[in-house]
Amino acid sequence: MSDDTIEYDVLALDAMRGVIRTVLQRVQKRGMPGEHHFFISFDTSSPSVLISKRLKDRYPDEMTIVIQHQFWDLQVWDDRFEVKLSFNNVPERLVVPFSAVRRFHDPSVDFGFNLQVFDPAARAALQHAHAAAEGHPGVPLLVDQSGGADEAAQDDGDGQGKRSAEIVKLDTFRKK
């Protein structure tokens, strides 16, 4: 198998971040439409995230914010957004680069996605799994991002489940 020089995973992440950016830009210009609201989880340890020491101490790794009724001064740039929210009646200004966002969900329409970054070990493992599958034409390679390792069984019609595909769970290779 040739090297993945296109880096589809990076392109997909950029596209998903673009969805978040566009949605927030629309809210910035027009206000929150209807019953929409957003749960945005982000990596607080990212060096470009700006939050108070109080919030950083409380959420050292990840934080989820809700943008719904009580938010102020939403500003959106190409690479980040800024918003003011209240935490226990204390107003806080947050600056979050899109590269730090890990999850986005709009429960009003049950739309959302996870943004996971492939590290080099995960990419190498995925390429290895694809190379192994190439030696077995017709055997699907299943990729599961939920964590752990597993195998898929396929029934060839004889009632005996046989191993025919390997599920590569990318969380196994991600930094924790």
Coordinates of N, CA and C in Angstrom, one line a residue:
M1 N 0.8 -1.2 0.0 CA 0.0 0.0 0.0 C 0.9 1.2 0.0
S2 N 0.5 2.2 -0.8 CA 1.3 3.4 -0.8 C 1.0 4.3 0.4
D3 N 1.9 5.2 0.7 CA 1.8 6.1 1.8 C 0.6 7.0 1.5
D4 N -0.2 7.4 2.5 CA -1.3 8.3 2.4 C -0.8 9.7 2.4
T5 N -0.5 10.3 1.3 CA 0.1 11.6 1.2 C -1.1 12.6 1.2
I6 N -2.3 12.2 1.0 CA -3.4 13.1 1.0 C -3.9 13.4 2.4
E7 N -3.7 12.6 3.3 CA -4.1 12.8 4.7 C -5.6 13.1 4.8
Y8 N -6.4 12.1 4.4 CA -7.8 12.3 4.5 C -8.3 12.6 5.9
D9 N -7.7 12.0 6.9 CA -8.1 12.3 8.3 C -8.0 13.8 8.6
V10 N -6.9 14.4 8.2 CA -6.7 15.8 8.5 C -7.7 16.6 7.7
L11 N -8.0 16.3 6.4 CA -9.0 17.0 5.7 C -10.4 16.9 6.3
A12 N -10.7 15.7 6.7 CA -12.0 15.5 7.4 C -12.2 16.3 8.6
L13 N -11.1 16.4 9.4 CA -11.1 17.2 10.7 C -11.3 18.7 10.3
D14 N -10.6 19.1 9.3 CA -10.7 20.5 8.9 C -12.1 20.8 8.4
A15 N -12.7 19.9 7.7 CA -14.1 20.1 7.2 C -15.1 20.2 8.4
M16 N -14.9 19.3 9.4 CA -15.8 19.3 10.5 C -15.6 20.6 11.3
R17 N -14.4 21.1 11.5 CA -14.1 22.3 12.2 C -14.8 23.5 11.4
G18 N -14.8 23.4 10.0 CA -15.4 24.4 9.2 C -16.9 24.4 9.5
V19 N -17.6 23.3 9.7 CA -19.0 23.3 10.1 C -19.2 24.1 11.4
I20 N -18.4 23.8 12.4 CA -18.5 24.5 13.6 C -18.3 26.0 13.4
R21 N -17.3 26.4 12.7 CA -17.0 27.8 12.4 C -18.2 28.4 11.7
T22 N -18.7 27.8 10.7 CA -19.8 28.4 10.0 C -21.1 28.6 10.8
V23 N -21.4 27.5 11.6 CA -22.5 27.6 12.5 C -22.4 28.8 13.5
L24 N -21.2 28.9 14.1 CA -21.0 29.9 15.1 C -21.0 31.3 14.5
Q25 N -20.5 31.4 13.2 CA -20.5 32.7 12.5 C -22.0 33.1 12.3
R26 N -22.8 32.1 11.9 CA -24.2 32.5 11.7 C -24.9 32.9 13.0
V27 N -24.6 32.3 14.1 CA -25.1 32.7 15.4 C -24.6 34.1 15.8
Q28 N -23.3 34.3 15.5 CA -22.7 35.7 15.8 C -23.5 36.8 15.0
K29 N -23.8 36.5 13.8 CA -24.5 37.5 12.9 C -26.0 37.6 13.2
R30 N -26.7 36.5 13.4 CA -28.1 36.4 13.4 C -28.8 36.1 14.7
G31 N -27.9 35.6 15.7 CA -28.5 35.1 16.9 C -28.8 33.6 16.8
M32 N -29.1 33.0 17.9 CA -29.4 31.6 18.0 C -30.8 31.3 17.4
P33 N -30.8 30.5 16.3 CA -32.1 30.2 15.7 C -32.9 29.2 16.4
G34 N -34.2 29.4 16.6 CA -35.1 28.4 17.2 C -34.7 27.8 18.5
E35 N -34.7 26.5 18.6 CA -34.4 25.8 19.8 C -32.9 25.3 19.7
H36 N -32.2 25.7 18.7 CA -30.8 25.2 18.6 C -30.0 25.6 19.8
H37 N -29.1 24.8 20.2 CA -28.0 25.0 21.2 C -26.9 24.0 21.0
F38 N -25.7 24.4 21.5 CA -24.6 23.6 21.2 C -23.8 23.2 22.5
F39 N -23.4 21.9 22.5 CA -22.5 21.4 23.5 C -21.1 21.3 22.8
I40 N -20.2 22.1 23.3 CA -18.8 22.0 22.6 C -17.8 21.6 23.7
S41 N -17.2 20.5 23.5 CA -16.1 20.0 24.4 C -14.8 20.3 23.7
F42 N -13.8 20.7 24.6 CA -12.5 21.1 24.0 C -11.4 20.7 25.0
D43 N -10.3 20.6 24.5 CA -9.1 20.3 25.2 C -8.5 21.5 25.9
T44 N -8.7 21.6 27.3 CA -8.2 22.7 28.0 C -6.7 22.8 28.1
S45 N -6.0 21.7 27.8 CA -4.6 21.7 27.9 C -3.9 22.2 26.6
S46 N -4.7 22.5 25.6 CA -4.1 23.0 24.4 C -3.5 24.4 24.7
P47 N -2.3 24.6 24.2 CA -1.6 25.9 24.6 C -2.4 27.2 24.1
S48 N -3.2 27.1 23.1 CA -3.9 28.2 22.6 C -5.2 28.5 23.2
V49 N -5.7 27.6 24.1 CA -6.9 27.8 24.8 C -6.7 28.9 25.9
L50 N -7.5 29.9 26.0 CA -7.4 30.9 27.0 C -8.7 30.8 27.9
I51 N -8.4 30.3 29.2 CA -9.5 30.3 30.2 C -8.9 30.7 31.5
S52 N -9.7 31.1 32.5 CA -9.2 31.5 33.7 C -8.5 30.4 34.5
K53 N -7.6 30.7 35.4 CA -6.9 29.7 36.2 C -7.9 28.9 37.0
R54 N -9.0 29.6 37.4 CA -10.1 28.9 38.2 C -10.7 27.7 37.4
L55 N -11.0 28.0 36.1 CA -11.6 27.0 35.2 C -10.5 26.0 34.8
K56 N -9.3 26.4 34.6 CA -8.2 25.5 34.2 C -8.0 24.5 35.4
D57 N -8.0 25.0 36.6 CA -7.8 24.1 37.8 C -9.0 23.1 37.9
R58 N -10.2 23.5 37.6 CA -11.3 22.7 37.7 C -11.4 21.7 36.5
Y59 N -11.0 22.1 35.4 CA -11.1 21.3 34.1 C -9.7 21.2 33.5
P60 N -8.8 20.4 34.1 CA -7.4 20.4 33.6 C -7.2 19.8 32.2
D61 N -8.1 18.9 31.8 CA -7.9 18.2 30.5 C -9.0 18.6 29.5
E62 N -10.2 18.5 29.9 CA -11.3 18.8 28.9 C -12.5 19.5 29.6
M63 N -13.2 20.3 28.9 CA -14.3 21.1 29.4 C -15.4 21.1 28.3
T64 N -16.6 21.0 28.8 CA -17.8 21.1 27.8 C -18.5 22.3 28.2
I65 N -18.8 23.2 27.2 CA -19.6 24.4 27.4 C -20.9 24.2 26.6
V66 N -21.9 25.0 27.1 CA -23.2 25.0 26.4 C -23.4 26.4 25.9
I67 N -23.6 26.6 24.6 CA -24.0 27.9 24.1 C -25.5 27.8 23.7
Q68 N -26.3 28.5 24.6 CA -27.7 28.4 24.4 C -28.3 29.8 24.7
H69 N -28.8 30.0 25.9 CA -29.5 31.3 26.2 C -28.6 32.4 26.8
Q70 N -27.7 31.9 27.6 CA -26.9 32.9 28.4 C -25.4 32.8 28.0
F71 N -25.2 33.5 26.8 CA -23.8 33.7 26.4 C -23.7 35.1 25.8
W72 N -22.5 35.7 25.8 CA -22.4 37.0 25.4 C -21.1 37.2 24.5
D73 N -21.1 38.2 23.7 CA -19.9 38.6 22.9 C -19.3 37.5 22.2
L74 N -20.1 36.7 21.5 CA -19.5 35.6 20.6 C -18.8 36.3 19.5
Q75 N -17.5 35.9 19.3 CA -16.7 36.4 18.2 C -16.1 35.2 17.6
V76 N -16.1 35.1 16.2 CA -15.6 34.0 15.5 C -14.6 34.4 14.5
W77 N -13.4 33.8 14.5 CA -12.3 34.0 13.6 C -12.1 32.7 12.8
D78 N -11.2 32.7 11.8 CA -10.9 31.5 11.1 C -10.4 30.4 11.9
D79 N -9.6 30.7 12.9 CA -8.9 29.7 13.7 C -9.4 29.5 15.1
R80 N -10.4 30.3 15.6 CA -10.8 30.3 17.0 C -12.2 31.0 17.2
F81 N -12.8 30.8 18.3 CA -13.9 31.6 18.7 C -13.7 32.0 20.2
E82 N -14.4 33.1 20.5 CA -14.4 33.7 21.8 C -15.8 33.8 22.3
V83 N -16.1 33.5 23.5 CA -17.4 33.7 24.1 C -17.3 34.0 25.6
K84 N -18.3 34.7 26.1 CA -18.4 34.9 27.5 C -19.6 34.1 28.0
L85 N -19.3 33.4 29.1 CA -20.3 32.5 29.7 C -20.2 32.8 31.3
S86 N -21.2 32.4 32.0 CA -21.3 32.5 33.4 C -21.1 31.1 34.0
F87 N -20.2 31.0 35.0 CA -19.9 29.8 35.7 C -20.2 30.1 37.2
N88 N -21.2 29.5 37.8 CA -21.6 29.8 39.2 C -21.7 31.3 39.4
N89 N -22.4 32.0 38.5 CA -22.6 33.4 38.5 C -21.4 34.3 38.4
V90 N -20.3 33.7 37.9 CA -19.1 34.5 37.7 C -18.8 34.5 36.2
P91 N -18.9 35.7 35.6 CA -18.6 35.7 34.1 C -17.2 35.4 33.8
E92 N -17.1 34.6 32.7 CA -15.7 34.2 32.2 C -15.6 34.4 30.7
R93 N -14.5 34.8 30.3 CA -14.2 34.9 28.8 C -13.4 33.7 28.4
L94 N -13.8 33.0 27.4 CA -13.1 31.8 26.9 C -12.7 32.0 25.5
V95 N -11.4 31.7 25.2 CA -11.0 31.7 23.8 C -10.6 30.3 23.4
V96 N -11.2 29.7 22.4 CA -11.1 28.3 22.1 C -10.7 28.2 20.6
P97 N -9.5 27.7 20.3 CA -9.1 27.5 18.9 C -9.9 26.2 18.4
F98 N -10.3 26.3 17.2 CA -11.0 25.1 16.6 C -10.2 23.9 16.7
S99 N -8.9 24.0 16.7 CA -8.0 22.8 16.7 C -8.1 22.1 18.1
A100 N -8.7 22.8 19.1 CA -8.8 22.2 20.5 C -10.2 21.5 20.7
V101 N -11.1 21.8 19.8 CA -12.5 21.2 19.9 C -12.4 19.7 19.7
R102 N -13.0 19.0 20.6 CA -13.1 17.5 20.5 C -14.4 17.0 20.2
R103 N -15.5 17.7 20.6 CA -16.9 17.2 20.3 C -17.8 18.4 20.1
F104 N -18.7 18.2 19.2 CA -19.8 19.2 18.9 C -21.1 18.5 18.8
H105 N -22.1 19.0 19.5 CA -23.4 18.4 19.5 C -24.5 19.5 19.6
D106 N -25.5 19.4 18.7 CA -26.7 20.2 18.8 C -27.9 19.3 19.1
P107 N -28.2 19.1 20.4 CA -29.3 18.2 20.8 C -30.7 18.5 20.2
S108 N -30.9 19.8 19.8 CA -32.2 20.1 19.3 C -32.5 19.4 18.0
V109 N -31.5 19.0 17.3 CA -31.7 18.3 16.0 C -30.9 17.0 16.0
D110 N -30.4 16.6 17.2 CA -29.6 15.4 17.3 C -28.5 15.3 16.3
F111 N -27.7 16.4 16.2 CA -26.6 16.4 15.2 C -25.3 16.6 16.0
G112 N -24.3 15.9 15.7 CA -23.0 16.1 16.3 C -22.0 15.2 15.8
F113 N -20.8 15.4 16.2 CA -19.6 14.6 15.8 C -18.5 14.8 16.7
N114 N -17.6 13.8 16.7 CA -16.4 13.8 17.5 C -15.2 14.2 16.5
L115 N -14.3 15.0 17.0 CA -13.1 15.3 16.3 C -11.9 14.7 17.0
Q116 N -11.4 13.7 16.4 CA -10.3 13.0 17.0 C -9.1 13.2 16.1
V117 N -8.0 13.5 16.7 CA -6.7 13.7 16.0 C -6.0 12.3 15.9
F118 N -5.6 12.0 14.7 CA -4.8 10.8 14.5 C -3.4 11.1 14.9
D119 N -2.8 10.3 15.8 CA -1.4 10.5 16.1 C -0.6 9.6 15.1
P120 N 0.7 9.8 15.0 CA 1.4 8.9 14.0 C 1.3 7.4 14.3
A121 N 1.3 7.0 15.5 CA 1.1 5.6 15.8 C -0.2 5.0 15.3
A122 N -1.3 5.8 15.5 CA -2.6 5.4 15.0 C -2.6 5.3 13.5
R123 N -2.0 6.3 12.8 CA -2.0 6.2 11.4 C -1.2 5.0 10.9
A124 N 0.0 4.8 11.5 CA 0.8 3.6 11.1 C 0.1 2.3 11.3
A125 N -0.7 2.2 12.4 CA -1.4 1.0 12.7 C -2.5 0.8 11.7
L126 N -3.2 1.9 11.3 CA -4.2 1.8 10.3 C -3.7 1.4 9.0
Q127 N -2.5 2.0 8.6 CA -1.9 1.6 7.3 C -1.5 0.1 7.3
H128 N -1.0 -0.3 8.5 CA -0.6 -1.8 8.6 C -1.8 -2.7 8.5
A129 N -2.9 -2.3 9.1 CA -4.1 -3.1 9.0 C -4.6 -3.1 7.5
H130 N -4.6 -2.0 6.8 CA -5.0 -2.0 5.4 C -4.1 -2.9 4.6
A131 N -2.8 -2.8 4.9 CA -1.8 -3.7 4.1 C -2.1 -5.1 4.4
A132 N -2.5 -5.5 5.6 CA -2.8 -6.9 5.9 C -4.1 -7.3 5.2
A133 N -5.0 -6.4 5.2 CA -6.3 -6.7 4.5 C -6.1 -6.9 3.0
E134 N -5.2 -6.2 2.4 CA -4.9 -6.3 1.0 C -4.5 -7.7 0.6
G135 N -3.9 -8.4 1.5 CA -3.6 -9.8 1.2 C -4.7 -10.8 1.2
H136 N -5.9 -10.3 1.6 CA -7.1 -11.1 1.7 C -8.2 -10.4 1.0
P137 N -8.3 -10.5 -0.4 CA -9.3 -9.8 -1.2 C -10.7 -10.2 -0.7
G138 N -11.6 -9.2 -0.7 CA -13.0 -9.4 -0.3 C -13.2 -9.4 1.2
V139 N -12.1 -9.3 2.0 CA -12.3 -9.2 3.5 C -12.3 -7.7 3.9
P140 N -13.4 -7.3 4.4 CA -13.6 -5.9 4.8 C -12.7 -5.5 6.0
L141 N -12.2 -4.3 6.0 CA -11.5 -3.8 7.2 C -12.4 -2.8 7.8
L142 N -12.8 -3.1 9.1 CA -13.7 -2.3 9.8 C -12.9 -1.4 10.8
V143 N -13.2 -0.1 10.8 CA -12.5 0.8 11.7 C -13.5 1.3 12.7
D144 N -13.2 1.1 14.0 CA -14.1 1.5 15.1 C -13.3 2.4 16.0
Q145 N -13.8 3.6 16.2 CA -13.1 4.6 17.0 C -13.5 4.6 18.4
S146 N -14.2 3.6 18.9 CA -14.8 3.6 20.2 C -13.8 3.1 21.3
G147 N -12.7 2.4 20.9 CA -11.7 2.0 21.9 C -11.7 0.5 22.1
G148 N -10.5 0.0 22.5 CA -10.3 -1.4 22.7 C -10.0 -2.1 21.4
A149 N -9.9 -3.4 21.5 CA -9.5 -4.2 20.3 C -10.6 -5.3 20.1
D150 N -10.9 -5.7 18.9 CA -12.0 -6.7 18.7 C -11.8 -7.3 17.3
E151 N -12.5 -8.3 17.1 CA -12.5 -9.0 15.8 C -14.0 -9.2 15.3
A152 N -14.2 -9.2 14.0 CA -15.5 -9.4 13.5 C -15.6 -10.8 13.0
A153 N -16.7 -11.5 13.2 CA -16.9 -12.8 12.7 C -17.9 -12.8 11.5
Q154 N -17.7 -13.6 10.5 CA -18.6 -13.7 9.4 C -19.1 -15.1 9.2
D155 N -20.4 -15.3 8.9 CA -20.9 -16.6 8.7 C -20.9 -16.9 7.2
D156 N -20.2 -17.9 6.8 CA -20.0 -18.3 5.4 C -21.2 -19.2 5.0
G157 N -22.3 -19.2 5.8 CA -23.4 -20.0 5.4 C -23.4 -21.4 6.0
D158 N -22.3 -21.8 6.6 CA -22.2 -23.1 7.2 C -22.6 -23.1 8.7
G159 N -23.0 -21.9 9.2 CA -23.3 -21.8 10.6 C -22.1 -21.7 11.5
Q160 N -20.9 -21.8 11.0 CA -19.7 -21.6 11.8 C -19.2 -20.2 11.6
G161 N -19.3 -19.4 12.6 CA -18.7 -18.0 12.5 C -17.2 -18.1 12.3
K162 N -16.6 -17.5 11.3 CA -15.2 -17.5 11.1 C -14.7 -16.1 11.1
R163 N -13.5 -15.9 11.6 CA -12.8 -14.6 11.6 C -12.5 -14.3 10.1
S164 N -13.1 -13.1 9.7 CA -12.9 -12.7 8.4 C -12.5 -11.2 8.2
A165 N -12.6 -10.5 9.3 CA -12.2 -9.1 9.3 C -11.7 -8.7 10.6
E166 N -10.8 -7.8 10.6 CA -10.3 -7.3 11.9 C -10.7 -5.9 12.1
I167 N -11.2 -5.6 13.3 CA -11.6 -4.3 13.7 C -10.5 -3.6 14.3
V168 N -10.1 -2.5 13.7 CA -9.0 -1.7 14.3 C -9.6 -0.6 15.1
K169 N -9.4 -0.6 16.4 CA -10.0 0.5 17.2 C -8.9 1.5 17.5
L170 N -9.1 2.7 16.9 CA -8.1 3.7 16.9 C -7.8 4.3 18.3
D171 N -8.7 4.2 19.2 CA -8.4 4.7 20.6 C -7.3 3.9 21.2
T172 N -7.0 2.7 20.8 CA -6.0 1.9 21.3 C -4.6 2.6 21.1
F173 N -4.5 3.4 20.0 CA -3.2 4.0 19.7 C -3.2 5.4 20.0
R174 N -4.2 6.0 20.5 CA -4.2 7.4 20.9 C -3.6 7.7 22.2
K175 N -3.0 8.8 22.3 CA -2.4 9.2 23.6 C -3.5 9.5 24.5
K176 N -3.4 9.1 25.8 CA -4.4 9.3 26.8 C -4.1 10.5 27.6

